[in-house]
Every structure is written in C-alpha cells, then in structure tokens.
PDB file of C-alpha atoms in Angstrom:
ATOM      1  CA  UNK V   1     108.467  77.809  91.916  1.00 67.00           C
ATOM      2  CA  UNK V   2     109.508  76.894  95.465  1.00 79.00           C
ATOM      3  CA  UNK V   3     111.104  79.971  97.572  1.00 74.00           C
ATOM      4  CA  UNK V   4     113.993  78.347  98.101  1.00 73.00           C
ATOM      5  CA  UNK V   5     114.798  77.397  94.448  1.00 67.00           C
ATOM      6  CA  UNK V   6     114.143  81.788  93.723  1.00 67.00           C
ATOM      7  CA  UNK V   7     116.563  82.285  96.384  1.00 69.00           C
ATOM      8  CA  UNK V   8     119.018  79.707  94.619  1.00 65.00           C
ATOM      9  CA  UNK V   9     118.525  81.485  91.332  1.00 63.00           C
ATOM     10  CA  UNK V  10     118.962  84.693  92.943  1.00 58.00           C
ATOM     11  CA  UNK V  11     122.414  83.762  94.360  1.00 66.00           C
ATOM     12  CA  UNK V  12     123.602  81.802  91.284  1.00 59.00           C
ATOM     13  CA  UNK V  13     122.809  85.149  89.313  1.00 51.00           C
ATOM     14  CA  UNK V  14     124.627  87.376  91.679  1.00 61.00           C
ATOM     15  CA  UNK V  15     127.945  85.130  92.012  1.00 61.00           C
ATOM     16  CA  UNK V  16     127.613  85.364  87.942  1.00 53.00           C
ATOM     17  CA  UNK V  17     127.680  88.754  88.041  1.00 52.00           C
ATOM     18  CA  UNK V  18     129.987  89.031  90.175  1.00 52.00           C
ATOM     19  CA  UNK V  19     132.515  86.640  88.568  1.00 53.00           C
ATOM     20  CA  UNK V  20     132.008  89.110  85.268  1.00 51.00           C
ATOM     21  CA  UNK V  21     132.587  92.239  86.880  1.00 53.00           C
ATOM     22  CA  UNK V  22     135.573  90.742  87.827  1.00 53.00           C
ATOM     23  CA  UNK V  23     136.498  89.562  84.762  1.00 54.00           C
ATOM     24  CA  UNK V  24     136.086  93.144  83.175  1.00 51.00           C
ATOM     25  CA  UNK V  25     135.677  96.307  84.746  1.00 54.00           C
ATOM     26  CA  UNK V  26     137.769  95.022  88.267  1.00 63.00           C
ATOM     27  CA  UNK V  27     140.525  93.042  86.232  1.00 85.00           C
ATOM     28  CA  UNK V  28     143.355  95.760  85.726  1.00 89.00           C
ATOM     29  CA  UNK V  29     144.528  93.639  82.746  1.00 90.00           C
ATOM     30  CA  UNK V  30     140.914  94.558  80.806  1.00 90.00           C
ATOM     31  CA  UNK V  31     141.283  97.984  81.837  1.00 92.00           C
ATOM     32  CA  UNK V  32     145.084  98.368  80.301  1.00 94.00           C
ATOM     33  CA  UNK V  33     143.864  96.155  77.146  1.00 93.00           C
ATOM     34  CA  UNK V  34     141.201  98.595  76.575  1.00 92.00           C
ATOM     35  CA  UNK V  35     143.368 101.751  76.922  1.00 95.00           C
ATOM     36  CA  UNK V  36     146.402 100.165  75.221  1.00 96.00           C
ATOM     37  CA  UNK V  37     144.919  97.305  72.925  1.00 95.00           C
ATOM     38  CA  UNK V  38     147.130  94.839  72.516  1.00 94.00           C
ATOM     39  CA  UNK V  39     149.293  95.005  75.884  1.00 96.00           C
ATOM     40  CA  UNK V  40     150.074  91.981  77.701  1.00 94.00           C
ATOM     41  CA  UNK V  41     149.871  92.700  81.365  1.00 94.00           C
ATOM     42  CA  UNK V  42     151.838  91.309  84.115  1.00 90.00           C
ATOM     43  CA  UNK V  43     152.716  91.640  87.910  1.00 85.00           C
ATOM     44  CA  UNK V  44     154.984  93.479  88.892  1.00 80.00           C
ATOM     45  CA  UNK V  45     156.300  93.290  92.432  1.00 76.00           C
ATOM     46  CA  UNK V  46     159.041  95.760  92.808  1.00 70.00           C
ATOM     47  CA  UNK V  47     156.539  98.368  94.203  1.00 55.00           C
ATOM     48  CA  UNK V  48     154.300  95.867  96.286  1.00 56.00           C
ATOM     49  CA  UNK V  49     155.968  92.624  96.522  1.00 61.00           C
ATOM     50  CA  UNK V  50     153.375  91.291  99.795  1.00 68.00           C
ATOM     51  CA  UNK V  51     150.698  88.943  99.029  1.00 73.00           C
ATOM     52  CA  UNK V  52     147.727  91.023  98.012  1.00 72.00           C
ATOM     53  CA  UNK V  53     143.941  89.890  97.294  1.00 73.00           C
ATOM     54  CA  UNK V  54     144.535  89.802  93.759  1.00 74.00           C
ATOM     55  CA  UNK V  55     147.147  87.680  93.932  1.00 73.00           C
ATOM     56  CA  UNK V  56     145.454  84.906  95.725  1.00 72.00           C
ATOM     57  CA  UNK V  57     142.709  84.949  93.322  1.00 75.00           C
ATOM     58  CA  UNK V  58     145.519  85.340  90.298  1.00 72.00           C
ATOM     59  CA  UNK V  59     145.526  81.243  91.476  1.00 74.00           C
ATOM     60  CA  UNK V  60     142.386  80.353  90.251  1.00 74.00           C
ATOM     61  CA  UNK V  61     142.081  83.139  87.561  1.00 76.00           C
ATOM     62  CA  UNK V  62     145.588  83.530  86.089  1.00 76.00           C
ATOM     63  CA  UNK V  63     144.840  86.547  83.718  1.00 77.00           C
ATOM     64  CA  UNK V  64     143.433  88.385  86.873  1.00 80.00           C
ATOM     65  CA  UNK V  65     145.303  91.170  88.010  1.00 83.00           C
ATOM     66  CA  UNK V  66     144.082  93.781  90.690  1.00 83.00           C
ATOM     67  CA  UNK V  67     144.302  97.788  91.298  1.00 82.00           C
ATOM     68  CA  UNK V  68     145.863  96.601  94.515  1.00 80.00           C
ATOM     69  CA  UNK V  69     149.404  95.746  93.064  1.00 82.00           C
ATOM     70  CA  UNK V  70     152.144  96.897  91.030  1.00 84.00           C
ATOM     71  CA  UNK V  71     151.690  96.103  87.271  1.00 89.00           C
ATOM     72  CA  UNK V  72     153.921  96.139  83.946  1.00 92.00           C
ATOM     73  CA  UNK V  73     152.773  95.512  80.525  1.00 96.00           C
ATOM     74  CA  UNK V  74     154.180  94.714  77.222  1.00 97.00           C
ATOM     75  CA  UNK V  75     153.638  96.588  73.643  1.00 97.00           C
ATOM     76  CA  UNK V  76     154.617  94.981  71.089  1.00 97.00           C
ATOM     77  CA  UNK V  77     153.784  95.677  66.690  1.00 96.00           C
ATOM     78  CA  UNK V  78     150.733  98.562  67.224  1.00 94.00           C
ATOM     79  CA  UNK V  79     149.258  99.744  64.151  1.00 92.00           C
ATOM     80  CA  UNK V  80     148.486 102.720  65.725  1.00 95.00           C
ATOM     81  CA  UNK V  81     150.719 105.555  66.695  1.00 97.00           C
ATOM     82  CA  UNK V  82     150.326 105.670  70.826  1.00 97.00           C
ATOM     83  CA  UNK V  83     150.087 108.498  73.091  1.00 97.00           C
ATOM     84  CA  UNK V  84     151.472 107.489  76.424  1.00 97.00           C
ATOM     85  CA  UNK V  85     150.454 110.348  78.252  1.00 96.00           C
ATOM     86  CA  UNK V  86     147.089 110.593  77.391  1.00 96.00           C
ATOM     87  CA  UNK V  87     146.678 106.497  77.830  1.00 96.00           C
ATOM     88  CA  UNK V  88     148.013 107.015  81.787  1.00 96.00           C
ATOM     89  CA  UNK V  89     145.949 109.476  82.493  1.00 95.00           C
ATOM     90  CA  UNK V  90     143.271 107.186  82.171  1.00 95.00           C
ATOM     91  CA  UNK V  91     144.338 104.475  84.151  1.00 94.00           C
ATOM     92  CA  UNK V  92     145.522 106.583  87.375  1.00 92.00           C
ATOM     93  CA  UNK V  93     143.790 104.712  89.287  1.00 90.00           C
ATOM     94  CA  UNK V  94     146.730 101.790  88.733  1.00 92.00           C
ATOM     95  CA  UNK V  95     150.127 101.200  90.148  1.00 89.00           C
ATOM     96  CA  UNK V  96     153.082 100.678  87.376  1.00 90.00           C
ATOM     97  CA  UNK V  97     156.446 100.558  87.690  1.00 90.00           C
ATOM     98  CA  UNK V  98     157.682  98.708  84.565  1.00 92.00           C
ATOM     99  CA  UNK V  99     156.670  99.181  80.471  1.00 96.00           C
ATOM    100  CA  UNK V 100     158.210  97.439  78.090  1.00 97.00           C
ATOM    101  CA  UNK V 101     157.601  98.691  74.176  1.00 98.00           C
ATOM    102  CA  UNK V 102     158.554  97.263  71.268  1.00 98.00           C
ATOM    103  CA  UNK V 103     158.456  98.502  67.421  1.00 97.00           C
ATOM    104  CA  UNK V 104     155.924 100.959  67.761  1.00 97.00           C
ATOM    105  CA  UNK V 105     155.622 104.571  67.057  1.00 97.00           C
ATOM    106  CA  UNK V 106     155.386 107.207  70.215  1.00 97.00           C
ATOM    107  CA  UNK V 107     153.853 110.460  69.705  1.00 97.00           C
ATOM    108  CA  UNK V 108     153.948 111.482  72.891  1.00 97.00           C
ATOM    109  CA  UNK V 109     155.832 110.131  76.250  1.00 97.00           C
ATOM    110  CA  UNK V 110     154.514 110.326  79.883  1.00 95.00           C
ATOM    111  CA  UNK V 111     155.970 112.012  83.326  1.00 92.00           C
ATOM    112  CA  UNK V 112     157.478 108.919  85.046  1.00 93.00           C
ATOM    113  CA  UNK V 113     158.173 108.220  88.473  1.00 86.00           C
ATOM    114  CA  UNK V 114     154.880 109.606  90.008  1.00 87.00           C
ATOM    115  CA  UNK V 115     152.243 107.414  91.883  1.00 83.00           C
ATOM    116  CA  UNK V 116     150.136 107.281  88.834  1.00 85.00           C
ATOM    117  CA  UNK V 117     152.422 106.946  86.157  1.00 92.00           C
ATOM    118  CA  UNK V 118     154.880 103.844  85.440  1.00 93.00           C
ATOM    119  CA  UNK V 119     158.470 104.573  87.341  1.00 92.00           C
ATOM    120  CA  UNK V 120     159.854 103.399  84.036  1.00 94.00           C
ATOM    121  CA  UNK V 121     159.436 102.812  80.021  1.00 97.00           C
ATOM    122  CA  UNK V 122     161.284 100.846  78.253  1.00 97.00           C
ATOM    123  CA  UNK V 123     161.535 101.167  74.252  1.00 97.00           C
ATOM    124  CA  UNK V 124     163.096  99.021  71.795  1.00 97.00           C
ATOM    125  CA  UNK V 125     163.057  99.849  67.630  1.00 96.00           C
ATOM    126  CA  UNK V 126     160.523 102.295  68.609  1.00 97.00           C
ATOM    127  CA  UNK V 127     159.577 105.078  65.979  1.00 96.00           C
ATOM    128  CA  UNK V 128     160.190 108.586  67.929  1.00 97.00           C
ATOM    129  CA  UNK V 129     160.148 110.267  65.108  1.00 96.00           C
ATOM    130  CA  UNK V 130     156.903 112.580  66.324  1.00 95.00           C
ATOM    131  CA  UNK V 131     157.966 113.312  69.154  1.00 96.00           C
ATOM    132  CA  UNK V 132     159.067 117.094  69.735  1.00 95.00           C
ATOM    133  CA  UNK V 133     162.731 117.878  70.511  1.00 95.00           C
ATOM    134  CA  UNK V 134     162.392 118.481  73.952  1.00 95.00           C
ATOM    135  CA  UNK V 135     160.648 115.486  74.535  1.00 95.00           C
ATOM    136  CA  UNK V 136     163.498 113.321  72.625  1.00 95.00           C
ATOM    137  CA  UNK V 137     165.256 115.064  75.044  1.00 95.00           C
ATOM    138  CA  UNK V 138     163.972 112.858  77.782  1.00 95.00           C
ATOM    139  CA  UNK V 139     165.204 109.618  76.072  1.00 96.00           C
ATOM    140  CA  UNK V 140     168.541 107.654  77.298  1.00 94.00           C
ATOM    141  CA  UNK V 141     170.127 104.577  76.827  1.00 95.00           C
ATOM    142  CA  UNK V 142     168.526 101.726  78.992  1.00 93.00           C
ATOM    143  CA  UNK V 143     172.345 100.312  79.879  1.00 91.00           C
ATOM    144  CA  UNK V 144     174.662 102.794  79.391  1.00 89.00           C
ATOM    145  CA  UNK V 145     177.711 100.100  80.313  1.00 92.00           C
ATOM    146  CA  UNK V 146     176.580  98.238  77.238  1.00 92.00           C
ATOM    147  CA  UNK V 147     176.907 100.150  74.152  1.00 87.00           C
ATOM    148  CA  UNK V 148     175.592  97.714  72.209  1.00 92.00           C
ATOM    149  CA  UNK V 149     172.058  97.890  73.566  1.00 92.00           C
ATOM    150  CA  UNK V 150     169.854  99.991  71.179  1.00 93.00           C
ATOM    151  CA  UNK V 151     167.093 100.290  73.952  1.00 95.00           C
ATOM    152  CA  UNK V 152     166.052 103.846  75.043  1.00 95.00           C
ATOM    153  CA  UNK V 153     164.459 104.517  78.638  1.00 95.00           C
ATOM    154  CA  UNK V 154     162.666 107.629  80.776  1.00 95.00           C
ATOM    155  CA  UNK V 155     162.357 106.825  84.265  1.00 91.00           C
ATOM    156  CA  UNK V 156     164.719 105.245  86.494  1.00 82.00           C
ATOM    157  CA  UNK V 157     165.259 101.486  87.187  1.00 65.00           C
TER     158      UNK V 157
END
C-alpha cells in the first residue's frame, strides 16, 4: 500500500473517532441520557446566551450539545423512582439552569442555585410521596398568582 493512501486511512480513522467521541462521551445530551435515561435535553441560554462552540456545531449536529453552555432537560413517565441529588452530582461538570419533570416519582431533590446544580426544577403530577418532611418542605408553587397551576418548584426563576 502506497504511503500516502496509510496516511489517508490514518486520517479518515482519526476524524471517525473523533466524530464518535463527540457523539458520546463530549455530547452533554449522552451524558444527561445516561444519568437520567429518558431526558430530552435542550439549550438553555439564560445562563450563557453568546454563541459558544457547541452551538455552531449544534448546526450540523442538532442533538449536539456542549459542557460549554447552559442546558435544561425534560423528564417525562420514568419507571423508576429518581434521585436528583445523586444524578447531579454526577454531571457537575455541566451548566443547568432549567428542569422540567413530569409524572414521575422523586425520592430525593437537589440543592439548587449553585454552579453545578440546575438554578431551578420544575415538577408537574410528580409523586413526592418519599420524600422526607423537611425536604417537602422545600417545594412551592411554580406561579403563585395563578392558583390554578398544580406545578411545584425549588429554585428560583
């Protein structure tokens, strides 16, 4: 085989695995699915709202989204009872601001508001029933104009 056809092969190689690591262990959105299977992430740009890296390559790869921006995700259905502390403690790494979950069942709520934790989780028909009393402390209404709204919140919008 001709050098220059090795060196081709090389290159091609290297751009593949580059375009996987990418696609995996540097694409925040497989790192949240894998914590919190099932979560749909999304950008976020309250807390970083310039033009980042990630978001220029978000153009060519629309599910990519980087550790250099501020990221949400949705919940919605688990199976599984979810520990939100414990889940954000492995992802500190990652900016949040906004979590939305829907009918699910929380054993455990996070510290909001920090640089590694989301600055605020929404719930909606959400099962708190393990959660301890001082934790349901921690729970308000997400609009407290509209009474109607059943959503609960921690953090601040």
């Amino acid at each position: 085989m001709k050098r220059s056809a090795k060196i081709g092969l090389a290159l091609v190689a290297i751009m593949l695995l580059g375009a996987s690591w990418l696609l995996t262990f540097g694409n925040a959105g497989w790192q949240i699915r894998r914590v919190f299977p099932g979560a749909t992430p999304y950008f976020d740009p309250v807390m970083s709202p310039d033009i980042t890296t990630s978001s220029l390559l978000r153009v060519a790869v629309p599910f990519y989204f980087g550790a250099d921006e501020s990221l949400g995700f949705t919940l919605t259905d688990q199976s599984t009872p979810i520990d939100l502390e414990a889940g954000f403690a492995r992802l500190t790494h990652l900016q949040f601001f906004s979590i939305h979950i829907k009918r699910c069942k929380i054993t455990r709520l996070c510290e909001v508001g920090r640089a590694d934790r989301p600055g605020i989780v929404v719930f909606e028909d959400c099962d708190f029933s393990q959660l301890t009393p001082e934790q349901r402390t921690r729970l308000r209404p997400y609009d407290r104009q509209n009474p109607s709204d059943t959503r609960v919140c921690i953090g601040d919008v």
